[in-house]
């Protein structure tokens, strides 16, 4: 399973793994893929600094990447704007009422946060500054192309820049801005998604950006067969997210049994694309929490970053409570095939073995 990206990044397999967990990222890199640490959960740059130092020390010298969340257009924000004051009281009341109705207890005294500030542009920039003191080989951006000065800064430090795209026209504009690698993120993916399925999106993007721009297929990759399909569609590798939530290493971040039950029993029909997580359409596990927002009389989600500020405390409470019927989690349709918790190295080994088996089968057809 070698493509030119393997040589470019010094990796064995073109399997890129987005994950909020440094333990998963390190294990993927050690297993021959490229672990990419999601930074949005870090409100505190000291904590990110320590986490990246940990990654530097625990990847056996193998490369890793960092993912930030930064819109191309710099929004008005900063000390002069009180974002929390912009959240309507009706929305706050709805969240409180819903948590009560669903029986979600408050967090223990002293726990909880002031919202996930990684969604703010200024905080995402501070994540990048911290990352540049470490040794990532790739900066990926969840919200498409980052601003051009950010791309230039990464290039000055010798880093490649990847950006998610849900449509060919977005991929083209990312390339015009200087982005090096396009992540073609199909409809079935966990997290932010567009409306075009991977089967159609990947060749659309591959053809639009041309042979000089590598594309990673994303959305619904949970087996080597799906990697073979992505490469057949013209991608040079895959970008994965959901499958790593079902690994032993992820339990360092989220260890309650409710979470394990929620994803192992879910079928591929048990996700929903909704704006309630961040204000932009993102695919989540369908639970009583997502359904409450779809009921008649529920408020419309707020724009980014207000929606996340509104719900992040609720998400902390929900996930700490461990009720599998209520969990709030981005996840893709591949959840239907995530039926057990395995070590990262086993998942990588299966992806590679299944890929080889699929390609062998296809070779016999030729
Ligand atoms: C729990 C979770 C959190 C995510 N958070 C981010 C994020 O912060 N930044 C980002 O670029 N993508 C994020 N994504 C999307 C992934 O990077 C990836 O594009 C997606 O998971 C691929 O589709 P798949 O879930 O079908 O593998 C997230 C995905 C999941 C499942």
GROMACS .gro file of C-alpha atoms and ligand atoms in nm:
model
  397
    1UNK     CA    1   0.000   0.000   0.000
    2UNK     CA    2   0.256   0.260  -0.109
    3UNK     CA    3   0.181   0.588  -0.283
    4UNK     CA    4   0.406   0.893  -0.335
    5UNK     CA    5   0.271   1.038  -0.007
    6UNK     CA    6   0.452   0.761   0.182
    7UNK     CA    7   0.789   0.889   0.062
    8UNK     CA    8   0.688   1.252   0.105
    9UNK     CA    9   0.604   1.201   0.472
   10UNK     CA   10   0.832   0.908   0.554
   11UNK     CA   11   0.540   0.678   0.644
   12UNK     CA   12   0.477   0.315   0.561
   13UNK     CA   13   0.107   0.337   0.471
   14UNK     CA   14  -0.089   0.637   0.335
   15UNK     CA   15  -0.334   0.610   0.626
   16UNK     CA   16  -0.388   0.948   0.793
   17UNK     CA   17  -0.571   0.933   1.126
   18UNK     CA   18  -0.742   1.235   1.275
   19UNK     CA   19  -0.791   1.193   1.648
   20UNK     CA   20  -0.845   1.410   1.956
   21UNK     CA   21  -0.623   1.167   2.151
   22UNK     CA   22  -0.244   1.191   2.158
   23UNK     CA   23  -0.234   0.823   2.259
   24UNK     CA   24  -0.414   0.723   1.940
   25UNK     CA   25  -0.208   0.962   1.724
   26UNK     CA   26   0.120   0.824   1.861
   27UNK     CA   27   0.006   0.463   1.815
   28UNK     CA   28  -0.100   0.523   1.453
   29UNK     CA   29   0.233   0.685   1.371
   30UNK     CA   30   0.423   0.402   1.539
   31UNK     CA   31   0.216   0.152   1.337
   32UNK     CA   32   0.321   0.312   1.007
   33UNK     CA   33   0.039   0.560   0.937
   34UNK     CA   34   0.031   0.930   1.016
   35UNK     CA   35  -0.142   1.021   1.344
   36UNK     CA   36  -0.289   1.373   1.340
   37UNK     CA   37  -0.376   1.530   1.676
   38UNK     CA   38  -0.692   1.743   1.686
   39UNK     CA   39  -0.621   2.063   1.883
   40UNK     CA   40  -0.969   2.208   1.918
   41UNK     CA   41  -1.015   2.064   2.269
   42UNK     CA   42  -0.714   2.254   2.406
   43UNK     CA   43  -0.819   2.578   2.575
   44UNK     CA   44  -0.483   2.603   2.741
   45UNK     CA   45  -0.169   2.640   2.531
   46UNK     CA   46   0.045   2.500   2.817
   47UNK     CA   47  -0.156   2.178   2.803
   48UNK     CA   48  -0.108   2.159   2.424
   49UNK     CA   49   0.262   2.230   2.468
   50UNK     CA   50   0.292   1.937   2.712
   51UNK     CA   51   0.084   1.710   2.489
   52UNK     CA   52   0.297   1.780   2.182
   53UNK     CA   53   0.615   1.722   2.387
   54UNK     CA   54   0.462   1.388   2.489
   55UNK     CA   55   0.396   1.311   2.119
   56UNK     CA   56   0.753   1.407   2.028
   57UNK     CA   57   0.872   1.152   2.283
   58UNK     CA   58   0.626   0.872   2.209
   59UNK     CA   59   0.621   0.830   1.833
   60UNK     CA   60   0.958   0.648   1.810
   61UNK     CA   61   1.081   0.933   1.593
   62UNK     CA   62   0.800   0.871   1.341
   63UNK     CA   63   0.618   1.171   1.189
   64UNK     CA   64   0.285   1.305   1.311
   65UNK     CA   65   0.048   1.589   1.221
   66UNK     CA   66  -0.161   1.852   1.396
   67UNK     CA   67  -0.518   1.960   1.315
   68UNK     CA   68  -0.651   2.308   1.384
   69UNK     CA   69  -0.992   2.465   1.331
   70UNK     CA   70  -0.962   2.793   1.148
   71UNK     CA   71  -1.195   2.967   0.903
   72UNK     CA   72  -1.038   3.135   0.598
   73UNK     CA   73  -1.213   3.461   0.679
   74UNK     CA   74  -1.093   3.613   1.005
   75UNK     CA   75  -1.403   3.680   1.215
   76UNK     CA   76  -1.449   3.976   1.447
   77UNK     CA   77  -1.365   3.852   1.789
   78UNK     CA   78  -1.137   3.936   2.074
   79UNK     CA   79  -1.153   4.097   2.412
   80UNK     CA   80  -1.392   4.369   2.293
   81UNK     CA   81  -1.658   4.114   2.190
   82UNK     CA   82  -1.836   3.922   2.465
   83UNK     CA   83  -1.940   3.613   2.270
   84UNK     CA   84  -2.130   3.460   2.560
   85UNK     CA   85  -2.348   3.771   2.581
   86UNK     CA   86  -2.452   3.704   2.219
   87UNK     CA   87  -2.621   3.375   2.312
   88UNK     CA   88  -2.999   3.422   2.342
   89UNK     CA   89  -3.152   3.333   2.679
   90UNK     CA   90  -3.410   3.110   2.503
   91UNK     CA   91  -3.128   2.888   2.380
   92UNK     CA   92  -2.972   2.864   2.726
   93UNK     CA   93  -3.313   2.776   2.876
   94UNK     CA   94  -3.371   2.509   2.610
   95UNK     CA   95  -3.037   2.344   2.687
   96UNK     CA   96  -3.105   2.349   3.064
   97UNK     CA   97  -3.458   2.211   3.014
   98UNK     CA   98  -3.336   1.937   2.781
   99UNK     CA   99  -3.058   1.824   3.015
  100UNK     CA  100  -3.309   1.806   3.296
  101UNK     CA  101  -3.559   1.614   3.083
  102UNK     CA  102  -3.290   1.365   2.980
  103UNK     CA  103  -3.176   1.319   3.340
  104UNK     CA  104  -2.821   1.445   3.285
  105UNK     CA  105  -2.664   1.529   3.623
  106UNK     CA  106  -2.445   1.837   3.676
  107UNK     CA  107  -2.068   1.791   3.673
  108UNK     CA  108  -1.900   1.748   4.011
  109UNK     CA  109  -1.805   2.078   4.178
  110UNK     CA  110  -1.506   2.246   4.013
  111UNK     CA  111  -1.529   2.051   3.687
  112UNK     CA  112  -1.648   2.184   3.351
  113UNK     CA  113  -1.514   2.448   3.124
  114UNK     CA  114  -1.578   2.789   2.978
  115UNK     CA  115  -1.674   2.640   2.643
  116UNK     CA  116  -1.430   2.494   2.393
  117UNK     CA  117  -1.228   2.798   2.290
  118UNK     CA  118  -1.040   2.613   2.015
  119UNK     CA  119  -1.322   2.718   1.783
  120UNK     CA  120  -1.209   3.080   1.814
  121UNK     CA  121  -0.975   3.205   1.543
  122UNK     CA  122  -0.733   3.362   1.789
  123UNK     CA  123  -0.705   3.038   1.988
  124UNK     CA  124  -0.651   2.830   1.672
  125UNK     CA  125  -0.364   3.066   1.581
  126UNK     CA  126  -0.210   3.010   1.923
  127UNK     CA  127  -0.239   2.632   1.862
  128UNK     CA  128  -0.041   2.675   1.542
  129UNK     CA  129   0.229   2.878   1.719
  130UNK     CA  130   0.268   2.606   1.981
  131UNK     CA  131   0.276   2.334   1.712
  132UNK     CA  132   0.553   2.512   1.524
  133UNK     CA  133   0.782   2.464   1.827
  134UNK     CA  134   0.745   2.088   1.790
  135UNK     CA  135   0.800   1.849   1.502
  136UNK     CA  136   0.472   1.792   1.316
  137UNK     CA  137   0.510   1.734   0.943
  138UNK     CA  138   0.156   1.834   0.853
  139UNK     CA  139  -0.095   2.099   0.960
  140UNK     CA  140  -0.454   2.013   0.867
  141UNK     CA  141  -0.745   2.251   0.888
  142UNK     CA  142  -1.097   2.131   0.961
  143UNK     CA  143  -1.267   2.431   0.801
  144UNK     CA  144  -1.105   2.423   0.460
  145UNK     CA  145  -0.828   2.659   0.361
  146UNK     CA  146  -0.670   2.850   0.648
  147UNK     CA  147  -0.579   3.216   0.580
  148UNK     CA  148  -0.293   3.255   0.329
  149UNK     CA  149  -0.051   3.397   0.589
  150UNK     CA  150  -0.100   3.079   0.796
  151UNK     CA  151  -0.025   2.859   0.494
  152UNK     CA  152   0.287   3.064   0.420
  153UNK     CA  153   0.404   3.036   0.779
  154UNK     CA  154   0.366   2.656   0.767
  155UNK     CA  155   0.559   2.641   0.440
  156UNK     CA  156   0.839   2.856   0.588
  157UNK     CA  157   0.870   2.593   0.862
  158UNK     CA  158   0.879   2.314   0.604
  159UNK     CA  159   0.530   2.182   0.688
  160UNK     CA  160   0.269   2.065   0.439
  161UNK     CA  161  -0.085   2.199   0.472
  162UNK     CA  162  -0.397   1.985   0.425
  163UNK     CA  163  -0.754   2.113   0.413
  164UNK     CA  164  -1.091   1.940   0.416
  165UNK     CA  165  -1.320   1.993   0.115
  166UNK     CA  166  -1.675   1.872   0.056
  167UNK     CA  167  -1.703   1.991  -0.305
  168UNK     CA  168  -1.466   2.026  -0.604
  169UNK     CA  169  -1.501   2.405  -0.617
  170UNK     CA  170  -1.385   2.432  -0.255
  171UNK     CA  171  -1.088   2.205  -0.328
  172UNK     CA  172  -0.988   2.428  -0.619
  173UNK     CA  173  -0.996   2.742  -0.411
  174UNK     CA  174  -0.790   2.570  -0.137
  175UNK     CA  175  -0.525   2.488  -0.398
  176UNK     CA  176  -0.527   2.848  -0.525
  177UNK     CA  177  -0.459   2.961  -0.167
  178UNK     CA  178  -0.153   2.734  -0.148
  179UNK     CA  179  -0.293   2.425   0.030
  180UNK     CA  180  -0.079   2.118  -0.054
  181UNK     CA  181  -0.314   1.825   0.013
  182UNK     CA  182  -0.691   1.802  -0.020
  183UNK     CA  183  -0.898   1.585   0.212
  184UNK     CA  184  -1.206   1.490   0.009
  185UNK     CA  185  -1.458   1.454   0.290
  186UNK     CA  186  -1.774   1.271   0.182
  187UNK     CA  187  -2.126   1.296   0.322
  188UNK     CA  188  -2.095   0.978   0.529
  189UNK     CA  189  -1.802   1.111   0.737
  190UNK     CA  190  -1.805   1.192   1.106
  191UNK     CA  191  -1.779   1.562   1.191
  192UNK     CA  192  -1.828   1.842   0.937
  193UNK     CA  193  -1.957   1.713   0.606
  194UNK     CA  194  -2.101   1.845   0.284
  195UNK     CA  195  -2.380   1.682   0.085
  196UNK     CA  196  -2.180   1.480  -0.169
  197UNK     CA  197  -2.101   1.114  -0.101
  198UNK     CA  198  -1.740   0.992  -0.118
  199UNK     CA  199  -1.802   0.774  -0.425
  200UNK     CA  200  -1.884   1.083  -0.629
  201UNK     CA  201  -1.673   1.340  -0.445
  202UNK     CA  202  -1.331   1.174  -0.466
  203UNK     CA  203  -1.309   1.147  -0.849
  204UNK     CA  204  -1.467   1.495  -0.877
  205UNK     CA  205  -1.192   1.644  -0.661
  206UNK     CA  206  -0.910   1.432  -0.805
  207UNK     CA  207  -1.000   1.547  -1.157
  208UNK     CA  208  -1.055   1.909  -1.055
  209UNK     CA  209  -0.721   1.959  -0.879
  210UNK     CA  210  -0.516   1.755  -1.127
  211UNK     CA  211  -0.236   1.502  -1.083
  212UNK     CA  212   0.004   1.735  -0.896
  213UNK     CA  213  -0.218   1.776  -0.590
  214UNK     CA  214  -0.254   1.468  -0.371
  215UNK     CA  215  -0.605   1.389  -0.250
  216UNK     CA  216  -0.695   1.186   0.059
  217UNK     CA  217  -1.029   1.007   0.052
  218UNK     CA  218  -1.229   1.064   0.371
  219UNK     CA  219  -1.565   0.948   0.497
  220UNK     CA  220  -1.663   0.590   0.565
  221UNK     CA  221  -1.317   0.435   0.573
  222UNK     CA  222  -1.328   0.145   0.815
  223UNK     CA  223  -1.171  -0.141   0.623
  224UNK     CA  224  -0.896  -0.215   0.373
  225UNK     CA  225  -1.163  -0.267   0.107
  226UNK     CA  226  -1.264   0.097   0.149
  227UNK     CA  227  -0.900   0.206   0.122
  228UNK     CA  228  -0.870   0.007  -0.202
  229UNK     CA  229  -1.185   0.181  -0.328
  230UNK     CA  230  -1.041   0.525  -0.243
  231UNK     CA  231  -0.718   0.455  -0.426
  232UNK     CA  232  -0.920   0.322  -0.721
  233UNK     CA  233  -1.108   0.653  -0.728
  234UNK     CA  234  -0.777   0.837  -0.766
  235UNK     CA  235  -0.694   0.932  -0.408
  236UNK     CA  236  -0.334   0.887  -0.291
  237UNK     CA  237  -0.432   0.786   0.060
  238UNK     CA  238  -0.710   0.799   0.317
  239UNK     CA  239  -0.802   1.034   0.598
  240UNK     CA  240  -0.988   0.858   0.879
  241UNK     CA  241  -1.156   0.967   1.202
  242UNK     CA  242  -1.438   0.755   1.340
  243UNK     CA  243  -1.263   0.418   1.351
  244UNK     CA  244  -1.007   0.540   1.604
  245UNK     CA  245  -1.284   0.614   1.855
  246UNK     CA  246  -1.317   0.237   1.893
  247UNK     CA  247  -0.959   0.176   2.005
  248UNK     CA  248  -0.806   0.089   2.341
  249UNK     CA  249  -0.580   0.394   2.323
  250UNK     CA  250  -0.884   0.624   2.288
  251UNK     CA  251  -1.005   0.502   2.628
  252UNK     CA  252  -0.743   0.732   2.780
  253UNK     CA  253  -0.966   1.020   2.674
  254UNK     CA  254  -1.312   0.870   2.707
  255UNK     CA  255  -1.335   0.560   2.916
  256UNK     CA  256  -1.695   0.524   3.031
  257UNK     CA  257  -1.878   0.207   2.944
  258UNK     CA  258  -2.176   0.407   2.814
  259UNK     CA  259  -1.966   0.535   2.526
  260UNK     CA  260  -1.848   0.186   2.433
  261UNK     CA  261  -2.205   0.057   2.442
  262UNK     CA  262  -2.327   0.351   2.233
  263UNK     CA  263  -2.092   0.297   1.942
  264UNK     CA  264  -2.080  -0.083   1.944
  265UNK     CA  265  -2.459  -0.116   1.920
  266UNK     CA  266  -2.508   0.168   1.666
  267UNK     CA  267  -2.588   0.075   1.306
  268UNK     CA  268  -2.495   0.276   0.998
  269UNK     CA  269  -2.841   0.439   1.021
  270UNK     CA  270  -2.775   0.576   1.369
  271UNK     CA  271  -2.609   0.904   1.276
  272UNK     CA  272  -2.751   1.241   1.187
  273UNK     CA  273  -2.612   1.547   1.006
  274UNK     CA  274  -2.700   1.850   1.214
  275UNK     CA  275  -2.579   2.199   1.305
  276UNK     CA  276  -2.621   2.149   1.681
  277UNK     CA  277  -2.254   2.068   1.756
  278UNK     CA  278  -2.074   2.366   1.602
  279UNK     CA  279  -2.325   2.570   1.404
  280UNK     CA  280  -2.212   2.407   1.076
  281UNK     CA  281  -2.350   2.074   0.946
  282UNK     CA  282  -2.165   1.788   1.117
  283UNK     CA  283  -2.248   1.418   1.145
  284UNK     CA  284  -2.308   1.295   1.501
  285UNK     CA  285  -2.429   0.981   1.672
  286UNK     CA  286  -2.809   0.996   1.678
  287UNK     CA  287  -2.923   1.003   2.041
  288UNK     CA  288  -3.196   1.153   2.257
  289UNK     CA  289  -2.984   1.473   2.268
  290UNK     CA  290  -2.978   1.517   1.888
  291UNK     CA  291  -3.345   1.420   1.869
  292UNK     CA  292  -3.442   1.684   2.125
  293UNK     CA  293  -3.299   1.952   1.892
  294UNK     CA  294  -3.505   1.812   1.603
  295UNK     CA  295  -3.834   1.834   1.793
  296UNK     CA  296  -4.095   2.094   1.714
  297UNK     CA  297  -4.033   2.410   1.915
  298UNK     CA  298  -3.658   2.350   1.956
  299UNK     CA  299  -3.449   2.658   1.870
  300UNK     CA  300  -3.243   2.683   1.552
  301UNK     CA  301  -2.873   2.620   1.619
  302UNK     CA  302  -2.663   2.937   1.644
  303UNK     CA  303  -2.382   3.022   1.400
  304UNK     CA  304  -2.022   2.915   1.470
  305UNK     CA  305  -1.864   2.974   1.724
  306UNK     CA  306  -2.170   3.059   1.938
  307UNK     CA  307  -2.336   2.717   1.911
  308UNK     CA  308  -2.031   2.542   2.050
  309UNK     CA  309  -2.004   2.790   2.336
  310UNK     CA  310  -2.373   2.722   2.408
  311UNK     CA  311  -2.350   2.343   2.417
  312UNK     CA  312  -1.995   2.250   2.518
  313UNK     CA  313  -2.068   2.250   2.889
  314UNK     CA  314  -2.376   2.038   2.820
  315UNK     CA  315  -2.162   1.797   2.617
  316UNK     CA  316  -1.917   1.764   2.906
  317UNK     CA  317  -2.208   1.683   3.139
  318UNK     CA  318  -2.367   1.439   2.894
  319UNK     CA  319  -2.046   1.252   2.822
  320UNK     CA  320  -1.945   1.239   3.189
  321UNK     CA  321  -2.285   1.088   3.274
  322UNK     CA  322  -2.207   0.798   3.039
  323UNK     CA  323  -2.569   0.737   2.937
  324UNK     CA  324  -2.543   0.562   2.596
  325UNK     CA  325  -2.887   0.695   2.496
  326UNK     CA  326  -2.775   1.057   2.530
  327UNK     CA  327  -2.401   1.064   2.432
  328UNK     CA  328  -2.300   1.360   2.216
  329UNK     CA  329  -2.027   1.261   1.971
  330UNK     CA  330  -1.930   1.328   1.609
  331UNK     CA  331  -1.917   0.994   1.428
  332UNK     CA  332  -1.963   0.875   1.072
  333UNK     CA  333  -2.184   0.610   0.915
  334UNK     CA  334  -1.897   0.361   0.950
  335UNK     CA  335  -2.004   0.333   1.316
  336UNK     CA  336  -2.224   0.043   1.201
  337UNK     CA  337  -1.905  -0.163   1.152
  338UNK     CA  338  -1.737  -0.055   1.476
  339UNK     CA  339  -1.835  -0.342   1.699
  340UNK     CA  340  -1.543  -0.394   1.936
  341UNK     CA  341  -1.261  -0.209   2.109
  342UNK     CA  342  -0.918  -0.299   1.966
  343UNK     CA  343  -0.561  -0.171   1.996
  344UNK     CA  344  -0.464   0.080   1.727
  345UNK     CA  345  -0.188  -0.150   1.594
  346UNK     CA  346  -0.447  -0.425   1.532
  347UNK     CA  347  -0.673  -0.185   1.344
  348UNK     CA  348  -0.384  -0.073   1.122
  349UNK     CA  349  -0.276  -0.435   1.060
  350UNK     CA  350  -0.634  -0.529   0.959
  351UNK     CA  351  -0.663  -0.232   0.725
  352UNK     CA  352  -0.343  -0.335   0.550
  353UNK     CA  353  -0.432  -0.707   0.531
  354UNK     CA  354  -0.784  -0.637   0.400
  355UNK     CA  355  -0.644  -0.393   0.145
  356UNK     CA  356  -0.403  -0.656   0.015
  357UNK     CA  357  -0.678  -0.914   0.003
  358UNK     CA  358  -0.907  -0.677  -0.190
  359UNK     CA  359  -0.638  -0.582  -0.439
  360UNK     CA  360  -0.547  -0.950  -0.484
  361UNK     CA  361  -0.911  -1.028  -0.559
  362UNK     CA  362  -0.931  -0.744  -0.812
  363UNK     CA  363  -0.611  -0.857  -0.979
  364UNK     CA  364  -0.776  -1.193  -1.046
  365UNK     CA  365  -1.065  -1.013  -1.215
  366UNK     CA  366  -0.834  -0.832  -1.457
  367LIG     C1  367  -1.500   1.260   1.713
  367LIG     C2  368  -1.460   1.335   1.589
  367LIG     C3  369  -1.411   1.464   1.602
  367LIG     C4  370  -1.371   1.533   1.488
  367LIG     N1  371  -1.318   1.657   1.503
  367LIG     C5  372  -1.253   1.714   1.398
  367LIG     C6  373  -1.171   1.829   1.416
  367LIG     O1  374  -1.161   1.886   1.525
  367LIG     N2  375  -1.102   1.873   1.308
  367LIG     C7  376  -1.109   1.810   1.185
  367LIG     O2  377  -1.040   1.851   1.091
  367LIG     N3  378  -1.189   1.704   1.166
  367LIG     C8  379  -1.257   1.653   1.270
  367LIG     N4  380  -1.331   1.540   1.251
  367LIG     C9  381  -1.342   1.482   1.115
  367LIG    C10  382  -1.223   1.390   1.085
  367LIG     O3  383  -1.106   1.467   1.073
  367LIG    C11  384  -1.242   1.313   0.954
  367LIG     O4  385  -1.247   1.405   0.850
  367LIG    C12  386  -1.365   1.225   0.951
  367LIG     O5  387  -1.380   1.158   1.074
  367LIG    C13  388  -1.350   1.123   0.837
  367LIG     O6  389  -1.465   1.046   0.823
  367LIG     P1  390  -1.492   0.908   0.904
  367LIG     O7  391  -1.537   0.952   1.039
  367LIG     O8  392  -1.596   0.840   0.827
  367LIG     O9  393  -1.360   0.835   0.909
  367LIG    C14  394  -1.380   1.472   1.361
  367LIG    C15  395  -1.432   1.343   1.349
  367LIG    C16  396  -1.472   1.274   1.460
  367LIG    C17  397  -1.527   1.135   1.443
   0.00000   0.00000   0.00000
